[in-house]
Short mmCIF file of C-alpha atoms in Angstrom, two decimals:
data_model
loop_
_atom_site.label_atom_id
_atom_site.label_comp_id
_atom_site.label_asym_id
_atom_site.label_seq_id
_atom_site.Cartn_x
_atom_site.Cartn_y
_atom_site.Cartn_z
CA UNK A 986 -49.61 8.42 -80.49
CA UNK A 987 -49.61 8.85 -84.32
CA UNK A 988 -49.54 11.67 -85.85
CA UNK A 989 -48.66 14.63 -88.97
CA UNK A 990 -47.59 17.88 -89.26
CA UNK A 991 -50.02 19.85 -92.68
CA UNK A 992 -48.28 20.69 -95.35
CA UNK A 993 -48.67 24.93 -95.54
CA UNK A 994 -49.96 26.41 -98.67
CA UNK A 995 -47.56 28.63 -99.08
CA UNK A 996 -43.66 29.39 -99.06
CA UNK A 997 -42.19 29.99 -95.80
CA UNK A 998 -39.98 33.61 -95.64
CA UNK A 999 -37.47 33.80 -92.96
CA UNK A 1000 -37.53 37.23 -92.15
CA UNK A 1001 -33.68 37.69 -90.51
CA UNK A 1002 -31.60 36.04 -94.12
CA UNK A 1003 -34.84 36.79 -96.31
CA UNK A 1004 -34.18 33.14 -97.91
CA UNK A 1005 -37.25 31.09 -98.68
CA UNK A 1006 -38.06 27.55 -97.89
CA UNK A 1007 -39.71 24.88 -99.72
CA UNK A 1008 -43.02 23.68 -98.42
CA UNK A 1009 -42.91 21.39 -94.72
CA UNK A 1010 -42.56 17.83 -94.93
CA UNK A 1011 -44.75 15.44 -93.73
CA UNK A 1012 -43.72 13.50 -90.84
CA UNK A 1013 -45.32 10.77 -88.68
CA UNK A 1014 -44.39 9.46 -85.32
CA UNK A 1015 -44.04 5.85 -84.57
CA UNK A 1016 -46.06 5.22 -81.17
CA UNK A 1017 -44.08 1.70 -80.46
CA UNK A 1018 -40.86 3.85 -80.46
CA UNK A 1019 -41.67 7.51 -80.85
CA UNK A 1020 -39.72 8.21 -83.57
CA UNK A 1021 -40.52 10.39 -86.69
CA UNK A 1022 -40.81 8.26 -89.36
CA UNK A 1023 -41.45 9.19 -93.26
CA UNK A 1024 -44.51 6.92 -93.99
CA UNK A 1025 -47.63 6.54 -91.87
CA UNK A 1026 -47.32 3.90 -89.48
CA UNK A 1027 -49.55 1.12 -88.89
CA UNK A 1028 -52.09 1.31 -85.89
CA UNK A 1029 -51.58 -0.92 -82.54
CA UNK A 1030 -53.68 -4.20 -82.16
CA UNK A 1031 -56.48 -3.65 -80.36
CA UNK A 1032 -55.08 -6.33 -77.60
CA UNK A 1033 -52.21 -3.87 -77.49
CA UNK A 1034 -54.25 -0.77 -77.01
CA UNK A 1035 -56.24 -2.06 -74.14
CA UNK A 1036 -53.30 -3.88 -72.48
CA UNK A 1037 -51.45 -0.76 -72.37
CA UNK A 1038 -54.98 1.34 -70.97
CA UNK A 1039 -54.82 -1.47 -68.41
CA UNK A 1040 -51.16 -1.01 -67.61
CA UNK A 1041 -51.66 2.99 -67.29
CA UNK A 1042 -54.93 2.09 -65.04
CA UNK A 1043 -52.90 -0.16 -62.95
CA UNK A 1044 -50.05 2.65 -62.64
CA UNK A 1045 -52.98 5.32 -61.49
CA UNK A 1046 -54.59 2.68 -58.88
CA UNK A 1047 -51.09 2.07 -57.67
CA UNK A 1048 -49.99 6.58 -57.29
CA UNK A 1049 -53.19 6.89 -55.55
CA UNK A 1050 -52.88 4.19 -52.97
CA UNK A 1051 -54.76 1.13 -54.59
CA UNK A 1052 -56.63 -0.56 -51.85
CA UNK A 1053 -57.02 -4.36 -51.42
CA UNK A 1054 -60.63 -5.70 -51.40
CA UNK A 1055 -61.13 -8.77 -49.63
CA UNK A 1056 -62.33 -11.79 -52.23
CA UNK A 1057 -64.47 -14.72 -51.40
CA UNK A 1058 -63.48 -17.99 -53.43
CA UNK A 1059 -66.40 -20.46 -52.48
CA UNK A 1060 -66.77 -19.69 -48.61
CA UNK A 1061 -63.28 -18.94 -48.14
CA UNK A 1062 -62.06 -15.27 -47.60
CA UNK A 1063 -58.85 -13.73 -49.04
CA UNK A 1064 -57.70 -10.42 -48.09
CA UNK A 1065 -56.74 -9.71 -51.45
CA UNK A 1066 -57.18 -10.63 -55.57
CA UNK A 1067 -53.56 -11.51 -55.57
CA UNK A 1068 -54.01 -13.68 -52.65
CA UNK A 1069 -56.80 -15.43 -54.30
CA UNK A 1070 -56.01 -16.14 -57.76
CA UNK A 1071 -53.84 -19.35 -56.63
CA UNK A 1072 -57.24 -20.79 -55.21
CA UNK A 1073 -58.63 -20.16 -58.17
CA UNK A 1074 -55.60 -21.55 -60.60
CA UNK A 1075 -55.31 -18.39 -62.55
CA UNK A 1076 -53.62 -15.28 -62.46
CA UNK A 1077 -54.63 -12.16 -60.57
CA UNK A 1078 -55.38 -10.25 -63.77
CA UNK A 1079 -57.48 -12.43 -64.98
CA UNK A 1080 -59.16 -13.23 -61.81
CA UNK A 1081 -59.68 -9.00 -61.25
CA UNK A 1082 -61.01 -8.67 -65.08
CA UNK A 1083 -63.58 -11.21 -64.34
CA UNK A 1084 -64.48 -9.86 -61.05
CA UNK A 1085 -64.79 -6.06 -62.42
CA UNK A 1086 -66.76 -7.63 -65.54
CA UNK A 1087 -69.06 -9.47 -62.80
CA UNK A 1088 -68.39 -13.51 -63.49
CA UNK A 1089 -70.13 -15.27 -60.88
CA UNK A 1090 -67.74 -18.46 -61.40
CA UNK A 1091 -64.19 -18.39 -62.43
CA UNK A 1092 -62.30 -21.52 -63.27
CA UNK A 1093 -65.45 -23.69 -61.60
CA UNK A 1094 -65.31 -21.84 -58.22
CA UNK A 1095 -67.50 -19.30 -57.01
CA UNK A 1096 -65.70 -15.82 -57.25
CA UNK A 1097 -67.04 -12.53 -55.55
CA UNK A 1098 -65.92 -9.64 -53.51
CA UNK A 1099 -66.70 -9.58 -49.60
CA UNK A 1100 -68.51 -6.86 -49.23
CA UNK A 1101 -70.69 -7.40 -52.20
CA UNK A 1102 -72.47 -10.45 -49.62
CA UNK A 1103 -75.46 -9.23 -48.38
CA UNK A 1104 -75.92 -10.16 -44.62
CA UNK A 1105 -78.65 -12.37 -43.51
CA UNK A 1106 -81.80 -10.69 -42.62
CA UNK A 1107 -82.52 -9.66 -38.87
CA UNK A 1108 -84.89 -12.05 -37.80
CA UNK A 1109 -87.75 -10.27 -35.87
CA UNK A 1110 -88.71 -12.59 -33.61
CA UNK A 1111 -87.21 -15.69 -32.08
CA UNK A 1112 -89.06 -18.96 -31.83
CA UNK A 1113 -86.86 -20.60 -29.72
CA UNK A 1114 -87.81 -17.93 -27.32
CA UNK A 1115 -90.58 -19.28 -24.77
CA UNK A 1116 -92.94 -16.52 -22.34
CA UNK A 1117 -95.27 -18.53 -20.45
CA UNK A 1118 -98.38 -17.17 -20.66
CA UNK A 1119 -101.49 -17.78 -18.32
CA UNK A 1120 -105.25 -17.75 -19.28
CA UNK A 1121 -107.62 -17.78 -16.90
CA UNK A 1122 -104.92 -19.90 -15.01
CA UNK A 1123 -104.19 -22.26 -17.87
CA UNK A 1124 -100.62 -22.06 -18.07
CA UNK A 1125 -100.13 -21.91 -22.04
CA UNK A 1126 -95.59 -22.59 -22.62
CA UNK A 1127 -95.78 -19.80 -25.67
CA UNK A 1128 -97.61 -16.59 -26.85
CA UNK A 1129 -98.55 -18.63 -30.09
CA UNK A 1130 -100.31 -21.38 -28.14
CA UNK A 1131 -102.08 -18.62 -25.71
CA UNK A 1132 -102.99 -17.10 -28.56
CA UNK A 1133 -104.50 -20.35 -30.76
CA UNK A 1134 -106.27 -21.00 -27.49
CA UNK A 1135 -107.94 -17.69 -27.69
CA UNK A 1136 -108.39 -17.51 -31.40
CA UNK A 1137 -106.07 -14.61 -32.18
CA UNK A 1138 -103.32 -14.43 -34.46
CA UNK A 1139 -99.54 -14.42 -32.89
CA UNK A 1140 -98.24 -11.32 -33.61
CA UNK A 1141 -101.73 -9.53 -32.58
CA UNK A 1142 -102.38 -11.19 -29.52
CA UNK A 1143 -97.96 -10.12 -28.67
CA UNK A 1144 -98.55 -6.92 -29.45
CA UNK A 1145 -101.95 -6.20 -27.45
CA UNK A 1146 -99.90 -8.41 -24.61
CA UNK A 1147 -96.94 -6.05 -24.22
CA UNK A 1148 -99.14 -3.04 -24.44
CA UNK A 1149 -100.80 -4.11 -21.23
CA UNK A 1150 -104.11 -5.67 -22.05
CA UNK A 1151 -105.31 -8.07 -20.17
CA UNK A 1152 -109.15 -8.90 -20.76
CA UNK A 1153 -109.74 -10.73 -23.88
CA UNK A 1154 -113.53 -11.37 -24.26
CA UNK A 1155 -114.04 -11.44 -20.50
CA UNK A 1156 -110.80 -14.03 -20.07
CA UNK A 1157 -107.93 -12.80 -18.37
CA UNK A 1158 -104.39 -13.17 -19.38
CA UNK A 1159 -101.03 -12.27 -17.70
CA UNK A 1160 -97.67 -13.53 -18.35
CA UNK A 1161 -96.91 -16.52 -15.83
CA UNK A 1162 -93.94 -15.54 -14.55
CA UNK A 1163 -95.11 -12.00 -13.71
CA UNK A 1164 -98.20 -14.07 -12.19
CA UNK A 1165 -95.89 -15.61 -9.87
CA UNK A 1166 -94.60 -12.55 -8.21
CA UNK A 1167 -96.43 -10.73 -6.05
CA UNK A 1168 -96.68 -6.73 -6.71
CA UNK A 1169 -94.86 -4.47 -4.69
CA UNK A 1170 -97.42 -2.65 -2.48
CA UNK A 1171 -97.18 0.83 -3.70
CA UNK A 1172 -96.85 3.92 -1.30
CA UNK A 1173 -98.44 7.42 -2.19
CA UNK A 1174 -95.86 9.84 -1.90
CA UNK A 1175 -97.37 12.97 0.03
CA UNK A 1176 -97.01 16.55 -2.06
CA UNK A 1177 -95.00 18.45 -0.56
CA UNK A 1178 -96.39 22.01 0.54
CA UNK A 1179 -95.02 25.07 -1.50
CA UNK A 1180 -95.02 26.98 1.12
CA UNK A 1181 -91.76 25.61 2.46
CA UNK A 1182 -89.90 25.48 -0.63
CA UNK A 1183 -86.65 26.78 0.02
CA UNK A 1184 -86.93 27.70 3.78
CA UNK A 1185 -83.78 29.23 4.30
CA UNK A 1186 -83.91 33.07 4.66
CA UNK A 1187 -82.48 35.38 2.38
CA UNK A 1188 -80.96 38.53 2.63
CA UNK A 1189 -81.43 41.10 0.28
CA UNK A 1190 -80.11 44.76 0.66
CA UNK A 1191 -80.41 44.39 4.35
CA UNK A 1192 -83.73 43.03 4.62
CA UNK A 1193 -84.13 39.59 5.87
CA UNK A 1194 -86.79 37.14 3.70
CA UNK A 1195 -87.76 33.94 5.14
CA UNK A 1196 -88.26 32.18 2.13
CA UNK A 1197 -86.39 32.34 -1.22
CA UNK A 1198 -89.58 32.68 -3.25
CA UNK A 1199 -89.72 36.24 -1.39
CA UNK A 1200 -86.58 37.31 -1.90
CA UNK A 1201 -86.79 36.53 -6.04
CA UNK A 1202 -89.29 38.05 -6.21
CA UNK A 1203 -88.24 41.38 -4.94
CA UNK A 1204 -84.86 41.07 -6.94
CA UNK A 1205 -86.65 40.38 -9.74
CA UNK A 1206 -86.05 36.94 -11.50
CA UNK A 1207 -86.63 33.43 -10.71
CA UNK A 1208 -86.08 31.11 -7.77
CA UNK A 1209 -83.64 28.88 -9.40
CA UNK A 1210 -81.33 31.73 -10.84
CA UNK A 1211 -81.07 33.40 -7.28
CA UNK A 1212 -80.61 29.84 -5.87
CA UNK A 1213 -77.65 29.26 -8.26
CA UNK A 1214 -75.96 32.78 -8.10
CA UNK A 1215 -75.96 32.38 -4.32
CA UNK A 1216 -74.02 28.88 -4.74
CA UNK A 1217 -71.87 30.10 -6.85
CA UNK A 1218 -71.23 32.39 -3.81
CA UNK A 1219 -72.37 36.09 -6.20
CA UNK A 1220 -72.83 38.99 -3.77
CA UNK A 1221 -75.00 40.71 -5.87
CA UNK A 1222 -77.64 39.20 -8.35
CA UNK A 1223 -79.59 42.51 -10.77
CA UNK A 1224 -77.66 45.06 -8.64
CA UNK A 1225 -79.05 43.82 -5.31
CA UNK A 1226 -76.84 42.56 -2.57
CA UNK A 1227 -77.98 38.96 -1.72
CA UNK A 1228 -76.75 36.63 0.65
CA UNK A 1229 -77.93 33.45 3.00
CA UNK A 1230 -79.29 34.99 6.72
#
């Protein structure tokens, strides 16, 4: 870096001799060797300057742990920009300027970093996929032809289908395959009577309960918080002694 030292204004005293000195000198610095020098030098090229801000960049990247980005050279991937600039036929320095300054095409081949590629879009539905639908017993092979058959659109007529309609103007629909199948005849399941919740008796401070609701209720907190203290084998639950009969 260039650079002068002002000339003071005024004579210089040293105070220990009391001698006085003539004004400062000038003096510049050389930045190609960093020496003084007596006349101002002239400045670095501009390739110069930003060659050597590239070379103290590359230093930086390199203390901090520079880390390789994979590089796609037509539909080829390289794990690196050193590993491919030979694809390319140029240098990695080059290849890395042009990739930083966003070139599309270096050297006639497509250049770009891998994880600048956009994935494909999810595809939300899948028309090699085939549900058999039935309508009033015509067997239709897709949803789409059920649903030109009925004169709704595709995606309307899928979603009202999965939702669980099945009347469409007074025609019914069901998948096929479901048609098939029989049901499985369902069973009601009987409510079971409160009353003999948790039959076993209880014992609390000497008095026998027949059923747990009891004996909560004369300790004083719920069913399932006796039930658990006396599994995890407490003695006494709110300063009550508790046990199984």
């Amino acid at each position: 870096m260039s650079g002068a030292y002002l000339q003071p204004s005024r004579v210089v005293l040293d105070a220990h001799s009391g001698a006085t000195s003539g004004p400062v000198r000038v003096s510049y610095f050389d930045p190609r060797t960093g020496e003084p020098c007596a006349t101002k030098p002239e400045p670095l090229h501009g390739d110069q300057e930003r060659r050597g801000r590239e070379r103290e960049g590359y230093r930086a990247s390199l203390a901090r742990g520079w880390k390789k980005r994979a590089v796609l050279v037509g539909s080829v991937e390289y794990e690196s920009i050193a590993a491919a600039a030979p694809a390319v036929g140029v240098s990695k320095t080059k290849l890395a300027k042009s990739l930083r300054d966003g070139a599309a095409e270096v050297n006639g081949r497509s250049v770009r970093y891998a994880a600048d590629v956009q994935p494909p879009p999810m595809r939300t539905n899948n028309p090699g996929h085939k549900c058999a639908v039935l309508v009033d017993g015509v067997r239709h092979e897709s949803i789409a032809d059920a649903a030109a058959a009925l004169g709704y659109s595709r995606t309307y007529f899928a979603s009202e289908l999965r939702s669980g309609r099945r009347d469409y103007g007074g025609r019914t629909v069901e998948y096929a395959d479901k048609a098939m199948k029989p049901e499985p005849a369902k069973t009601e399941r009987k409510p079971m009577d409160p009353a003999k919740y948790h039959t076993r008796p209880v014992m609390v401070d000497g008095v026998r309960y027949a059923r747990l609701m009891d004996a909560a209720a004369v300790v004083g907190c719920s069913q399932s918080y006796l039930s658990m203290r006396l599994k995890e084998g407490y003695d006494r639950v709110k300063g009550c002694a508790v046990a199984y009969a």
